[in-house]
mmCIF file of C-alpha atoms in Angstrom:
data_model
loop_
_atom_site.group_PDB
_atom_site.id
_atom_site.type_symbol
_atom_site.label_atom_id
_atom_site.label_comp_id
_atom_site.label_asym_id
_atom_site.label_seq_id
_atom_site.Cartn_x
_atom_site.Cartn_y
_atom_site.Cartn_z
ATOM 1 C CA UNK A 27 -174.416 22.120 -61.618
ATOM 2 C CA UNK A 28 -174.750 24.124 -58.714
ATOM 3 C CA UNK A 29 -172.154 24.756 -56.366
ATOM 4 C CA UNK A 30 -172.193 23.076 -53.286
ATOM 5 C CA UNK A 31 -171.188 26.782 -51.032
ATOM 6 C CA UNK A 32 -174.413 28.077 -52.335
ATOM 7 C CA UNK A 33 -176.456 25.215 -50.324
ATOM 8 C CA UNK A 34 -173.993 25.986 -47.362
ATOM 9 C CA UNK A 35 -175.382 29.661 -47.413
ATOM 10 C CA UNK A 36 -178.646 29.100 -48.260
ATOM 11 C CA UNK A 37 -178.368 27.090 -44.565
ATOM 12 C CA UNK A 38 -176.386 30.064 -43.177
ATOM 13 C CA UNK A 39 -179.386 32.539 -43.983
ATOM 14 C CA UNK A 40 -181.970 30.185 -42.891
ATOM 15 C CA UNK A 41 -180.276 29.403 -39.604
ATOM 16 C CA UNK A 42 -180.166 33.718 -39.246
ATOM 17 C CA UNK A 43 -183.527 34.032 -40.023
ATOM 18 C CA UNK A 44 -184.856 31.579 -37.450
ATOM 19 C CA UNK A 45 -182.086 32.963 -34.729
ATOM 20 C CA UNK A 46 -180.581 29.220 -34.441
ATOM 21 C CA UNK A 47 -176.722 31.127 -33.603
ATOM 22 C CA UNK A 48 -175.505 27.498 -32.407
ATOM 23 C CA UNK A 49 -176.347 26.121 -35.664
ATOM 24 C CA UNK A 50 -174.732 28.848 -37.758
ATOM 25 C CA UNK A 51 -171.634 28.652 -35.795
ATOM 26 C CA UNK A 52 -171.000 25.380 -37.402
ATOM 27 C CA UNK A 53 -170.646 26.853 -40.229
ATOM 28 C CA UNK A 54 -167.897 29.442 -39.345
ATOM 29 C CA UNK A 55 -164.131 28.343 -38.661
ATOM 30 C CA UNK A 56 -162.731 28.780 -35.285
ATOM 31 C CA UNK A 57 -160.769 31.884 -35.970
ATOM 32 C CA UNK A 58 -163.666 33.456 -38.654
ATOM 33 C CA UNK A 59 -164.137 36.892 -38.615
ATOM 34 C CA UNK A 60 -167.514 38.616 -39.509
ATOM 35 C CA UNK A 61 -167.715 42.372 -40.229
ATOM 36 C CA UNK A 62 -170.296 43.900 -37.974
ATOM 37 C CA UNK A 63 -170.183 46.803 -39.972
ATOM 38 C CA UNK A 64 -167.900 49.051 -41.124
ATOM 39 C CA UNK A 65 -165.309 49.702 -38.727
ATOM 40 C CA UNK A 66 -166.469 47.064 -36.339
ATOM 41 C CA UNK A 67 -165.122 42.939 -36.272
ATOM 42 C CA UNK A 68 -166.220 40.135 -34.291
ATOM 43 C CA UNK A 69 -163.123 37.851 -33.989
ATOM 44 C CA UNK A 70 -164.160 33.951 -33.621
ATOM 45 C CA UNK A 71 -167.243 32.141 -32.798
ATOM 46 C CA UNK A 72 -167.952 33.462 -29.615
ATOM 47 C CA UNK A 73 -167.941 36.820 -30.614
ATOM 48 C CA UNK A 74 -169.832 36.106 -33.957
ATOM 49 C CA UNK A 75 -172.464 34.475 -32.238
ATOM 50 C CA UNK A 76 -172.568 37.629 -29.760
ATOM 51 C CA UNK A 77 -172.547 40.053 -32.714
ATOM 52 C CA UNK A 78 -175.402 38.008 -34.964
ATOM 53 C CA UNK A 79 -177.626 37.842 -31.515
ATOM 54 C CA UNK A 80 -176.775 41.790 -31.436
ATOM 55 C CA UNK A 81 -177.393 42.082 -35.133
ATOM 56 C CA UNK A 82 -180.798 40.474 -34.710
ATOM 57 C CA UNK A 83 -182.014 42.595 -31.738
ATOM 58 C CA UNK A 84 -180.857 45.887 -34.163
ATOM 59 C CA UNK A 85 -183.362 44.739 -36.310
ATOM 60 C CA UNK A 86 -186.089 44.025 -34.382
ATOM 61 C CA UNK A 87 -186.050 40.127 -34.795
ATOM 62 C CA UNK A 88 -187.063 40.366 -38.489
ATOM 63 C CA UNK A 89 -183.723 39.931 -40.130
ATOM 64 C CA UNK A 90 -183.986 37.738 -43.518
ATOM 65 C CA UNK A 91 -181.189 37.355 -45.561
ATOM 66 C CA UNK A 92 -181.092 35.816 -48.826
ATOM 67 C CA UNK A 93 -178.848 35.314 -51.536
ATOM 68 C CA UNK A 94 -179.038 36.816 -55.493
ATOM 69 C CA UNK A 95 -176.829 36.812 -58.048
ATOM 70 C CA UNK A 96 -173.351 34.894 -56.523
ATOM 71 C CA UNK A 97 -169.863 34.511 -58.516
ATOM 72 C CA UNK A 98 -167.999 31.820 -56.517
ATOM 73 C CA UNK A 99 -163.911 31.202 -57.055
ATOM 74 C CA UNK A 100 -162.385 28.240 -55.988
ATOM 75 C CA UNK A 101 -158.502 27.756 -55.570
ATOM 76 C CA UNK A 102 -157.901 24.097 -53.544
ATOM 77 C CA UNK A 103 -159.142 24.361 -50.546
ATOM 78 C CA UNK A 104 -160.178 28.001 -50.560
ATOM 79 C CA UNK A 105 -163.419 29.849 -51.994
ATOM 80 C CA UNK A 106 -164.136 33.612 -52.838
ATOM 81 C CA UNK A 107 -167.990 34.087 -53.086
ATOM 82 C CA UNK A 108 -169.247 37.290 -54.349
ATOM 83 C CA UNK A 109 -172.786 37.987 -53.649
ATOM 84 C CA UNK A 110 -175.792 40.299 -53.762
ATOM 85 C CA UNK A 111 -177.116 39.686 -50.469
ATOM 86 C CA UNK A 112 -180.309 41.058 -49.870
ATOM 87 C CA UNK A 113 -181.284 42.350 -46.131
ATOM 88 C CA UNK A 114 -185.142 41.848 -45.192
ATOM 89 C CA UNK A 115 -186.711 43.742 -41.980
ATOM 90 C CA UNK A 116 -189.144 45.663 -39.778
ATOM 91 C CA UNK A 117 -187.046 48.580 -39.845
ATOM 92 C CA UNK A 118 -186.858 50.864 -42.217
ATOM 93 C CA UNK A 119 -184.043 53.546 -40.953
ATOM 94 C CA UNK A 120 -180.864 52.059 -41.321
ATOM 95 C CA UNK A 121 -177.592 53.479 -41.797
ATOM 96 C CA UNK A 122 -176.514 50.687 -44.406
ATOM 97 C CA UNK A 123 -177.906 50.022 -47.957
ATOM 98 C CA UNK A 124 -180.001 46.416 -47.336
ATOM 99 C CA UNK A 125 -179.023 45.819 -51.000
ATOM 100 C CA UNK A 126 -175.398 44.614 -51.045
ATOM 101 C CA UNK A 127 -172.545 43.284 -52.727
ATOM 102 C CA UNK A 128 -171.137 40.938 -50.316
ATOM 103 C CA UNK A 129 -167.361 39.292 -50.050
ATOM 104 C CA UNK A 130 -167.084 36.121 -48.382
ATOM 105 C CA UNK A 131 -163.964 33.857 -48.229
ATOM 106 C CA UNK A 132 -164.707 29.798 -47.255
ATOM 107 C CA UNK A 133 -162.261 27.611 -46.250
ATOM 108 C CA UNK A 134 -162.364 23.061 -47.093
ATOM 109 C CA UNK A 135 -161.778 21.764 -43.743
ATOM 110 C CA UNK A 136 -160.628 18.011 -43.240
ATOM 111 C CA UNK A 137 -163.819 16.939 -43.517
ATOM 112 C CA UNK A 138 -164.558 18.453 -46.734
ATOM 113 C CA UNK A 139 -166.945 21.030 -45.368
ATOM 114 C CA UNK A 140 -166.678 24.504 -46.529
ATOM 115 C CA UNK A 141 -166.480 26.847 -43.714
ATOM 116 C CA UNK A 142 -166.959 30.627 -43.333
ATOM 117 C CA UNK A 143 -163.684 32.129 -42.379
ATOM 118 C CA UNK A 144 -164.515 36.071 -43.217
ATOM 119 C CA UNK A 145 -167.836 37.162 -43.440
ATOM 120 C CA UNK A 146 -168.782 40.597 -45.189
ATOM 121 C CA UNK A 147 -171.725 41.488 -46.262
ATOM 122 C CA UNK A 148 -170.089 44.985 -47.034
ATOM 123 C CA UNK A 149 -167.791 43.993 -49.367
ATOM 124 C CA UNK A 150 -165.864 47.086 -51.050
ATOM 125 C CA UNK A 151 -168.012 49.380 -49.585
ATOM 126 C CA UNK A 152 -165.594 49.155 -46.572
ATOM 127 C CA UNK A 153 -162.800 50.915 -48.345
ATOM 128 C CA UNK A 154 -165.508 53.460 -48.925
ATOM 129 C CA UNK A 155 -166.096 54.168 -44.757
#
């Protein structure tokens, strides 16, 4: 059976792709934070939903994410997904490999809804910056 956080970020890389930031924010916990890039945080919804809008002008309004191989860990109420996420755009000179091994921790709220408290697609490669 497939786990249920892989739906949840299947909807996440949808809701990027089509630039719906007020949907994707319901996916994120108040105080999420999402790695910009390496040396660079966006602390809480607001400033997620800046960064993603900032993100998607970077690349030219193409952006497609999409999810390969994923591990996910589940303790209670908290998940460890580990991901190749693969970056799709018009714009071929970037800085960062499009090809990445992504670490993203959800949280169960009340509700039973998994949530998106840290978001990075950089995974280890931060220790490597």
């Amino acid at each position: 059976m497939e786990h249920e956080l892989k739906e949840v970020i299947k909807k996440c890389d949808i809701a990027i792709k089509q630039e719906d930031f007020e949907t994707l924010m319901n996916y994120y916990t108040d105080d999420a934070i999402l790695v910009v890039k390496p040396g660079m945080i966006a602390r809480g919804k607001e400033e997620i939903k800046k960064a993603f809008i900032g993100i998607s002008k970077y690349f030219n309004n193409t952006l497609v994410p999409t999810q390969g191989e994923m591990i996910i860990l589940e303790a209670g109420d908290t998940a460890l997904v580990i991901s190749q996420t693969l970056l799709d755009a018009d714009k071929n000179d970037n800085e960062y490999s499009m090809d990445r091994r992504a670490t993203y921790v959800f949280k169960k709220n009340l509700q039973g809804e998994w949530l998106c408290a840290i978001d990075n697609s950089y995974g280890t490669e931060l220790i490597n910056k």
